[in-house]
PDB file of C-alpha atoms in Angstrom:
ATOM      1  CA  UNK A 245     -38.224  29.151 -25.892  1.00 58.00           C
ATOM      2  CA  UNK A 246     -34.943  29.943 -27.637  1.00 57.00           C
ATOM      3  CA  UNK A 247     -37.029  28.708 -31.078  1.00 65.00           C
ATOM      4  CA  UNK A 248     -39.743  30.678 -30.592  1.00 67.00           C
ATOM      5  CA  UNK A 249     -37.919  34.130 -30.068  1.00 65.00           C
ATOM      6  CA  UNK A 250     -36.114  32.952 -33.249  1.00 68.00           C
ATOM      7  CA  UNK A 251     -39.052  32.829 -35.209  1.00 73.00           C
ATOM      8  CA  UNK A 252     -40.528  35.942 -33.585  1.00 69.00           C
ATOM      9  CA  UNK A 253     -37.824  37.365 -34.688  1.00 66.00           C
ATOM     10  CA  UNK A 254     -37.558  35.828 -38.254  1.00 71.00           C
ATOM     11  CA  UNK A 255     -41.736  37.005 -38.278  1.00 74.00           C
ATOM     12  CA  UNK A 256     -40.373  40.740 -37.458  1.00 69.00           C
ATOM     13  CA  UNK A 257     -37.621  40.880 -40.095  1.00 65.00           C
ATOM     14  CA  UNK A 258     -40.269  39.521 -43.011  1.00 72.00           C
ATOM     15  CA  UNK A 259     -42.532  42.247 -42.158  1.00 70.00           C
ATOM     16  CA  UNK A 260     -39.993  44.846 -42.018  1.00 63.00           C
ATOM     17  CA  UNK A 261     -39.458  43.704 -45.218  1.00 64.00           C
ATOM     18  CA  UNK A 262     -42.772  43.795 -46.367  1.00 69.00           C
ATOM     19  CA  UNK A 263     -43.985  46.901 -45.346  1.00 64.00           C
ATOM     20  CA  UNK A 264     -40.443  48.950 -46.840  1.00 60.00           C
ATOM     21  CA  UNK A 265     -41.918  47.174 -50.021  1.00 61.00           C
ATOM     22  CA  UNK A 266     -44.401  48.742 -50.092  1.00 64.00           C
ATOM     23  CA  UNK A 267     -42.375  52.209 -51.003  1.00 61.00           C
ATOM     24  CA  UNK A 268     -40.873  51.420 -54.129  1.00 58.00           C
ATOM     25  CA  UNK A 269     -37.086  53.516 -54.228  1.00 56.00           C
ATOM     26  CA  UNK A 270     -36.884  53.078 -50.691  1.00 62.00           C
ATOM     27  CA  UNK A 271     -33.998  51.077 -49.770  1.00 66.00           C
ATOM     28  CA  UNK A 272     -34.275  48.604 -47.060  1.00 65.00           C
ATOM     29  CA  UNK A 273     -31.972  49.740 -43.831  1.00 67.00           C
ATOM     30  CA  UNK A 274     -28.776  47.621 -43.536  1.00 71.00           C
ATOM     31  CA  UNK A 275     -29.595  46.574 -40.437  1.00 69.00           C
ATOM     32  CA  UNK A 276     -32.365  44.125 -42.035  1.00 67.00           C
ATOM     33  CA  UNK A 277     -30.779  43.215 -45.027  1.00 70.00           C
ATOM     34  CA  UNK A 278     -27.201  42.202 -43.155  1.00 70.00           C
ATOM     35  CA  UNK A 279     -27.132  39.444 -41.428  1.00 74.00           C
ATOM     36  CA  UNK A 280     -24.962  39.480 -38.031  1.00 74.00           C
ATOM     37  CA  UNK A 281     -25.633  36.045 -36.654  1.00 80.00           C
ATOM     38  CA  UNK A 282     -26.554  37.732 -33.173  1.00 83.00           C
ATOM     39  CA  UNK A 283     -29.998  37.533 -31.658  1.00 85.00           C
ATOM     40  CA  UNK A 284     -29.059  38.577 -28.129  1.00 87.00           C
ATOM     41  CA  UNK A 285     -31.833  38.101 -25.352  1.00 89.00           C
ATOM     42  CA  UNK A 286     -31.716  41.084 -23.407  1.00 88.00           C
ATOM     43  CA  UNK A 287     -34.128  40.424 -20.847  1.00 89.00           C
ATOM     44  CA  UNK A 288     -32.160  36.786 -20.289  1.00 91.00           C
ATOM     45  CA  UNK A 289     -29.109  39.225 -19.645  1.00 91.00           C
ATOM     46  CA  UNK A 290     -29.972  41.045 -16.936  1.00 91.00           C
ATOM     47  CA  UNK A 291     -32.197  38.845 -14.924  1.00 92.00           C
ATOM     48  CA  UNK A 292     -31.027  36.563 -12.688  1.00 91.00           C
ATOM     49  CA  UNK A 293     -31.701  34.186 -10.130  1.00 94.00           C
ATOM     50  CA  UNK A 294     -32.582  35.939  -7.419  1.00 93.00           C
ATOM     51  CA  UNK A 295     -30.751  34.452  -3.307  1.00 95.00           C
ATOM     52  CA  UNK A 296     -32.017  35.308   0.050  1.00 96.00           C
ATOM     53  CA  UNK A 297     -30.143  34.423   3.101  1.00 97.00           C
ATOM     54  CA  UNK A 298     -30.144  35.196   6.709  1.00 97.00           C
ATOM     55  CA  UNK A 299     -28.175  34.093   9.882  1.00 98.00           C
ATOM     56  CA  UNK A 300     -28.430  34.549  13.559  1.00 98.00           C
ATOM     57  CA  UNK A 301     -26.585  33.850  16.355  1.00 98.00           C
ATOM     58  CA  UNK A 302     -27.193  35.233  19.959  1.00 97.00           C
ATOM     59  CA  UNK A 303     -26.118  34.857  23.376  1.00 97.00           C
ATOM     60  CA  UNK A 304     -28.112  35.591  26.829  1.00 96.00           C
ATOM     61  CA  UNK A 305     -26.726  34.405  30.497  1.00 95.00           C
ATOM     62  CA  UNK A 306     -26.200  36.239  33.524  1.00 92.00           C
ATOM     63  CA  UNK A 307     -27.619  35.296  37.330  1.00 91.00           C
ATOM     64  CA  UNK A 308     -29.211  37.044  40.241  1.00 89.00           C
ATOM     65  CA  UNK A 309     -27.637  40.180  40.399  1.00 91.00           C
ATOM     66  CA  UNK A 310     -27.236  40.849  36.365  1.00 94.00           C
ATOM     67  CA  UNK A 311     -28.251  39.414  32.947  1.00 96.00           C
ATOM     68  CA  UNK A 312     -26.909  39.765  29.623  1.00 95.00           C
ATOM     69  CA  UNK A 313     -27.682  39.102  25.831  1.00 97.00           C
ATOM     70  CA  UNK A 314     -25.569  39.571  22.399  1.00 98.00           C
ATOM     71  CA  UNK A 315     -27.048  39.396  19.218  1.00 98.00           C
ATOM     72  CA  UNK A 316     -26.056  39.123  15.584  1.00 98.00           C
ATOM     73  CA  UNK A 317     -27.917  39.193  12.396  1.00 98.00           C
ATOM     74  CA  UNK A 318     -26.918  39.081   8.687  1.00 98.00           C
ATOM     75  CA  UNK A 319     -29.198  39.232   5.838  1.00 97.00           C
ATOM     76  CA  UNK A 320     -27.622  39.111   2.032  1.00 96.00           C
ATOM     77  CA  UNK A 321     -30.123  39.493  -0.653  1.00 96.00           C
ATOM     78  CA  UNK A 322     -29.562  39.496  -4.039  1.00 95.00           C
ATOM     79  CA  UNK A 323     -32.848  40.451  -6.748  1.00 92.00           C
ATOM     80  CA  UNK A 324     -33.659  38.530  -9.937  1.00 92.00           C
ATOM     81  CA  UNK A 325     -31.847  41.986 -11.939  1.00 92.00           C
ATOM     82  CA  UNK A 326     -28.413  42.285 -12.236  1.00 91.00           C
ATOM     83  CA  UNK A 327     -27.263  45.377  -9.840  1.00 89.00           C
ATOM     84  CA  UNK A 328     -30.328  45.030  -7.383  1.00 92.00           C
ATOM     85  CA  UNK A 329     -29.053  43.857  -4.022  1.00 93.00           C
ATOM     86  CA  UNK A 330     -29.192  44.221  -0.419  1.00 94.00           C
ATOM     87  CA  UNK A 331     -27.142  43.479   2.716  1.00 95.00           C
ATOM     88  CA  UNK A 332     -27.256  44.048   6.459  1.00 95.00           C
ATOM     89  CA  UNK A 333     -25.597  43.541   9.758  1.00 97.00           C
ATOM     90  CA  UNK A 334     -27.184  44.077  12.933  1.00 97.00           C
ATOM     91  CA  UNK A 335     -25.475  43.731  16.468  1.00 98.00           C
ATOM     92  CA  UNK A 336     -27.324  44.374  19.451  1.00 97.00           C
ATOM     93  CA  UNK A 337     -26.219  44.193  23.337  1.00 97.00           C
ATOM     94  CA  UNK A 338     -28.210  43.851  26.629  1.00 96.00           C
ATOM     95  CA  UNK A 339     -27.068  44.278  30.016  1.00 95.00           C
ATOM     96  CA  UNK A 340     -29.519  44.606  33.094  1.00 94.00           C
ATOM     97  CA  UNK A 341     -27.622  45.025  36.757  1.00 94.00           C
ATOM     98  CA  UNK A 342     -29.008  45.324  39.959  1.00 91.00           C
ATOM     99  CA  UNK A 343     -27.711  46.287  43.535  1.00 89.00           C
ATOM    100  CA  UNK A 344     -29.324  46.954  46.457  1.00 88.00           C
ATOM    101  CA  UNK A 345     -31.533  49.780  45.272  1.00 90.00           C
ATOM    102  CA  UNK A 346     -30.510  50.732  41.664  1.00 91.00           C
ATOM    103  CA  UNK A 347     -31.195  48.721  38.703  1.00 91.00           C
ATOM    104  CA  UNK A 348     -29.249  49.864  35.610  1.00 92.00           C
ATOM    105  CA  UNK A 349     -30.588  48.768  32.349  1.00 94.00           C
ATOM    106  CA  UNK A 350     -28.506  49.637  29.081  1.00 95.00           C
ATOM    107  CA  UNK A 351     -28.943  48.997  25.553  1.00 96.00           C
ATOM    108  CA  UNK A 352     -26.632  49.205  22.605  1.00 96.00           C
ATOM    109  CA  UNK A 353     -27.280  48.496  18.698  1.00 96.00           C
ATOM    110  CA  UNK A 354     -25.647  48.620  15.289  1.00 97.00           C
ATOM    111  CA  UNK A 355     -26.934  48.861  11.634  1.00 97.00           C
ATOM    112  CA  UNK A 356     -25.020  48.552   9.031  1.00 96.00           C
ATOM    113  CA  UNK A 357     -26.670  48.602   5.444  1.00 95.00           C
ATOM    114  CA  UNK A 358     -25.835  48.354   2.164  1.00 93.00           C
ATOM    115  CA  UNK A 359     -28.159  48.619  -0.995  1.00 93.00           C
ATOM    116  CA  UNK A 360     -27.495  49.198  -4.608  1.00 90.00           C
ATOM    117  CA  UNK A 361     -30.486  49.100  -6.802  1.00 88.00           C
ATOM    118  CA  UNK A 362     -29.964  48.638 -10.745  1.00 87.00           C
ATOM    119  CA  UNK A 363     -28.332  51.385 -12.523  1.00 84.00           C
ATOM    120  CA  UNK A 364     -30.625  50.692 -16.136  1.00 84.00           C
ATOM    121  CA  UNK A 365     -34.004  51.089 -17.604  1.00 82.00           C
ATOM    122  CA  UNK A 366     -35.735  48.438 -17.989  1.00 84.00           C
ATOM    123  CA  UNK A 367     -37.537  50.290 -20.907  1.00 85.00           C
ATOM    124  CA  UNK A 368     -34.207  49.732 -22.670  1.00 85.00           C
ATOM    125  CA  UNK A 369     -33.967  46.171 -22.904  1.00 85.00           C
ATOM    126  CA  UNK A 370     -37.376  45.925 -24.452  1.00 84.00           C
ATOM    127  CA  UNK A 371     -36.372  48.440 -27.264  1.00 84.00           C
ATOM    128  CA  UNK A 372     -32.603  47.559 -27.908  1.00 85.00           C
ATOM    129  CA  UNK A 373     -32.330  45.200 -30.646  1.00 82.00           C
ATOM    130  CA  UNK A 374     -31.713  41.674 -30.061  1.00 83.00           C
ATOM    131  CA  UNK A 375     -28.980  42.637 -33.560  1.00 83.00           C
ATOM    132  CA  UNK A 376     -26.681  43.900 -30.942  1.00 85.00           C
ATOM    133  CA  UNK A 377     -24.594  41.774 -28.810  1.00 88.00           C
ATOM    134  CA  UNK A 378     -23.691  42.126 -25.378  1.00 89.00           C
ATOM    135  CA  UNK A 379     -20.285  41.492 -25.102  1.00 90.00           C
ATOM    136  CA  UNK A 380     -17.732  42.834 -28.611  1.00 87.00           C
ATOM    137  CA  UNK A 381     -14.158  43.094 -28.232  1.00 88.00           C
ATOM    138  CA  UNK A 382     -13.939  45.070 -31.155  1.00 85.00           C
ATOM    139  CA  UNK A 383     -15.563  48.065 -29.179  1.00 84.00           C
ATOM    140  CA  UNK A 384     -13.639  50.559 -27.081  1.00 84.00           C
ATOM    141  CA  UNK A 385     -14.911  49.276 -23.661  1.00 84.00           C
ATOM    142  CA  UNK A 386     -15.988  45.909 -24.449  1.00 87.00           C
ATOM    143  CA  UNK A 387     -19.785  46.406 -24.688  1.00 87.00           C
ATOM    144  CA  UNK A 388     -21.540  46.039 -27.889  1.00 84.00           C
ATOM    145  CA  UNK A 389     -23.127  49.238 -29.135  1.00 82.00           C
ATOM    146  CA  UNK A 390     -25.721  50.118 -31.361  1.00 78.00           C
ATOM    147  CA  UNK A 391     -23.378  52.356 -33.935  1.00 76.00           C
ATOM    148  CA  UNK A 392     -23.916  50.435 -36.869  1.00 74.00           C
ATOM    149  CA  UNK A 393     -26.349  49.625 -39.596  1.00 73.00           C
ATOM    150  CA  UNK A 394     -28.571  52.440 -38.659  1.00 74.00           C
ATOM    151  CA  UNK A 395     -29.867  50.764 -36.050  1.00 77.00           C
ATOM    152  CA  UNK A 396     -31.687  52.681 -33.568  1.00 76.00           C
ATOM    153  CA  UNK A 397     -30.253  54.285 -30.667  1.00 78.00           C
ATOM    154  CA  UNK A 398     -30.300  52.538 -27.657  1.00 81.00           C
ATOM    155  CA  UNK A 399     -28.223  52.012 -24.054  1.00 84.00           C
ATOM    156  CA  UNK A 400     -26.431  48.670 -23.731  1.00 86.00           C
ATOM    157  CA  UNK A 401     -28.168  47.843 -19.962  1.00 88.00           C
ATOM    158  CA  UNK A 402     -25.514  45.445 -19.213  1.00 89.00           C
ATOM    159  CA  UNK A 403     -22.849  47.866 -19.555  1.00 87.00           C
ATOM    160  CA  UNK A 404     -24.620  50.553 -17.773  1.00 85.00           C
ATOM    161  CA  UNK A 405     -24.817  48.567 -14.714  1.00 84.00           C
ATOM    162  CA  UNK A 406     -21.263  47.456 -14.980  1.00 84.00           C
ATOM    163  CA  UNK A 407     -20.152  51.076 -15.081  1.00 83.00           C
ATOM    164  CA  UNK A 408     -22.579  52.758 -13.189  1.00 80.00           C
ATOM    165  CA  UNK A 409     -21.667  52.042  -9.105  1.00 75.00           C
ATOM    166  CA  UNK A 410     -23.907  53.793  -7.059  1.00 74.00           C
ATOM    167  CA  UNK A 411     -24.161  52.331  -3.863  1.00 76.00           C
ATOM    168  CA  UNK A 412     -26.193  53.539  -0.631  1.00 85.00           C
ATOM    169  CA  UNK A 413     -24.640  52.730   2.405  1.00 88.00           C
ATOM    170  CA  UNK A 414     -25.693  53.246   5.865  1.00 92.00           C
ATOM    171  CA  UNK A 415     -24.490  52.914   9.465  1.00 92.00           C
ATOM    172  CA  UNK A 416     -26.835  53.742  12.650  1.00 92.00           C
ATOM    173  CA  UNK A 417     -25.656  53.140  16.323  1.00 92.00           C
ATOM    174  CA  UNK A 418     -27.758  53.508  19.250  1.00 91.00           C
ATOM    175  CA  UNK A 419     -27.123  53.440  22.994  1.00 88.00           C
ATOM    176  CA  UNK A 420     -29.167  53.970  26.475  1.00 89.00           C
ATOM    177  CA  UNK A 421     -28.173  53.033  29.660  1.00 82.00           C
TER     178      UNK A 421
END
């Protein structure tokens, strides 16, 4: 595979240089003539694979006169893009009572979730250029950006989901008796 986007790419650059030939007295941009020995995969960087897992554990007893059950459930999921996942925790309670005459019945229940969806476009890592590495130390914040060799501008999508955090959660009780 890694071949292949290589000579894509090698396919691309020849072109480039063709067709710019084709205007005599104008110069090629430097980002085709200088070679950075980087050919970053972008949509290799931000996909993952993706992990689903749930667990449950619950509890019911109780006799004649009164019955009970306890539930837990946790689900963790994490997508095949970096900065999509999901988690939740649900606790639930049961009671039923009788005597004599009255029968008493109450319910209880907790939610807690937690989502956080990805924080990119994927638009942007078809059209950054694979010139452009992820990762440069050289840069302010880490993240390599597209500042040089007129290269076009485009977002590094790794480091907008590192820096952009938004995350949804939610908590929902409920109780009857």
């Amino acid at each position: 595979m890694l071949m292949a986007i290589k000579a894509v790419h090698k396919m691309m650059y020849e072109n480039y240089k063709t067709q710019y030939g084709e205007y005599p007295g104008a110069g090629l941009p430097a980002y085709i003539t200088h070679e950075t020995g980087v050919n970053t995969d972008w949509q290799d960087a931000i996909q993952r694979n993706g992990l689903a897992q749930n667990y449950m554990v619950s509890l019911r007893g109780g006799g004649d006169k009164a019955q009970y059950s306890v539930s837990y459930n946790h689900a963790d999921e994490k997508g095949i893009f970096i900065g999509n996942e999901h988690r939740h925790d649900i606790a639930r309670m049961k009671l039923h009572a009788t005597k004599g005459i009255i029968d008493l019945d109450a319910n209880m229940d907790f939610k807690y979730t937690n989502s956080r969806q990805p924080q990119y476009s994927l638009k942007e890592t078809y059209m950054i250029s694979s010139l452009v590495p992820i990762y440069n130390e050289n840069e302010k914040y880490g993240f390599g950006l597209t500042n040089f060799d007129g290269l076009p501008n485009n977002r590094n999508v790794v480091a907008d989901n590192y820096y952009k955090n938004e995350v949804d959660k939610k908590y929902h009780t409920s109780a009857n008796v």
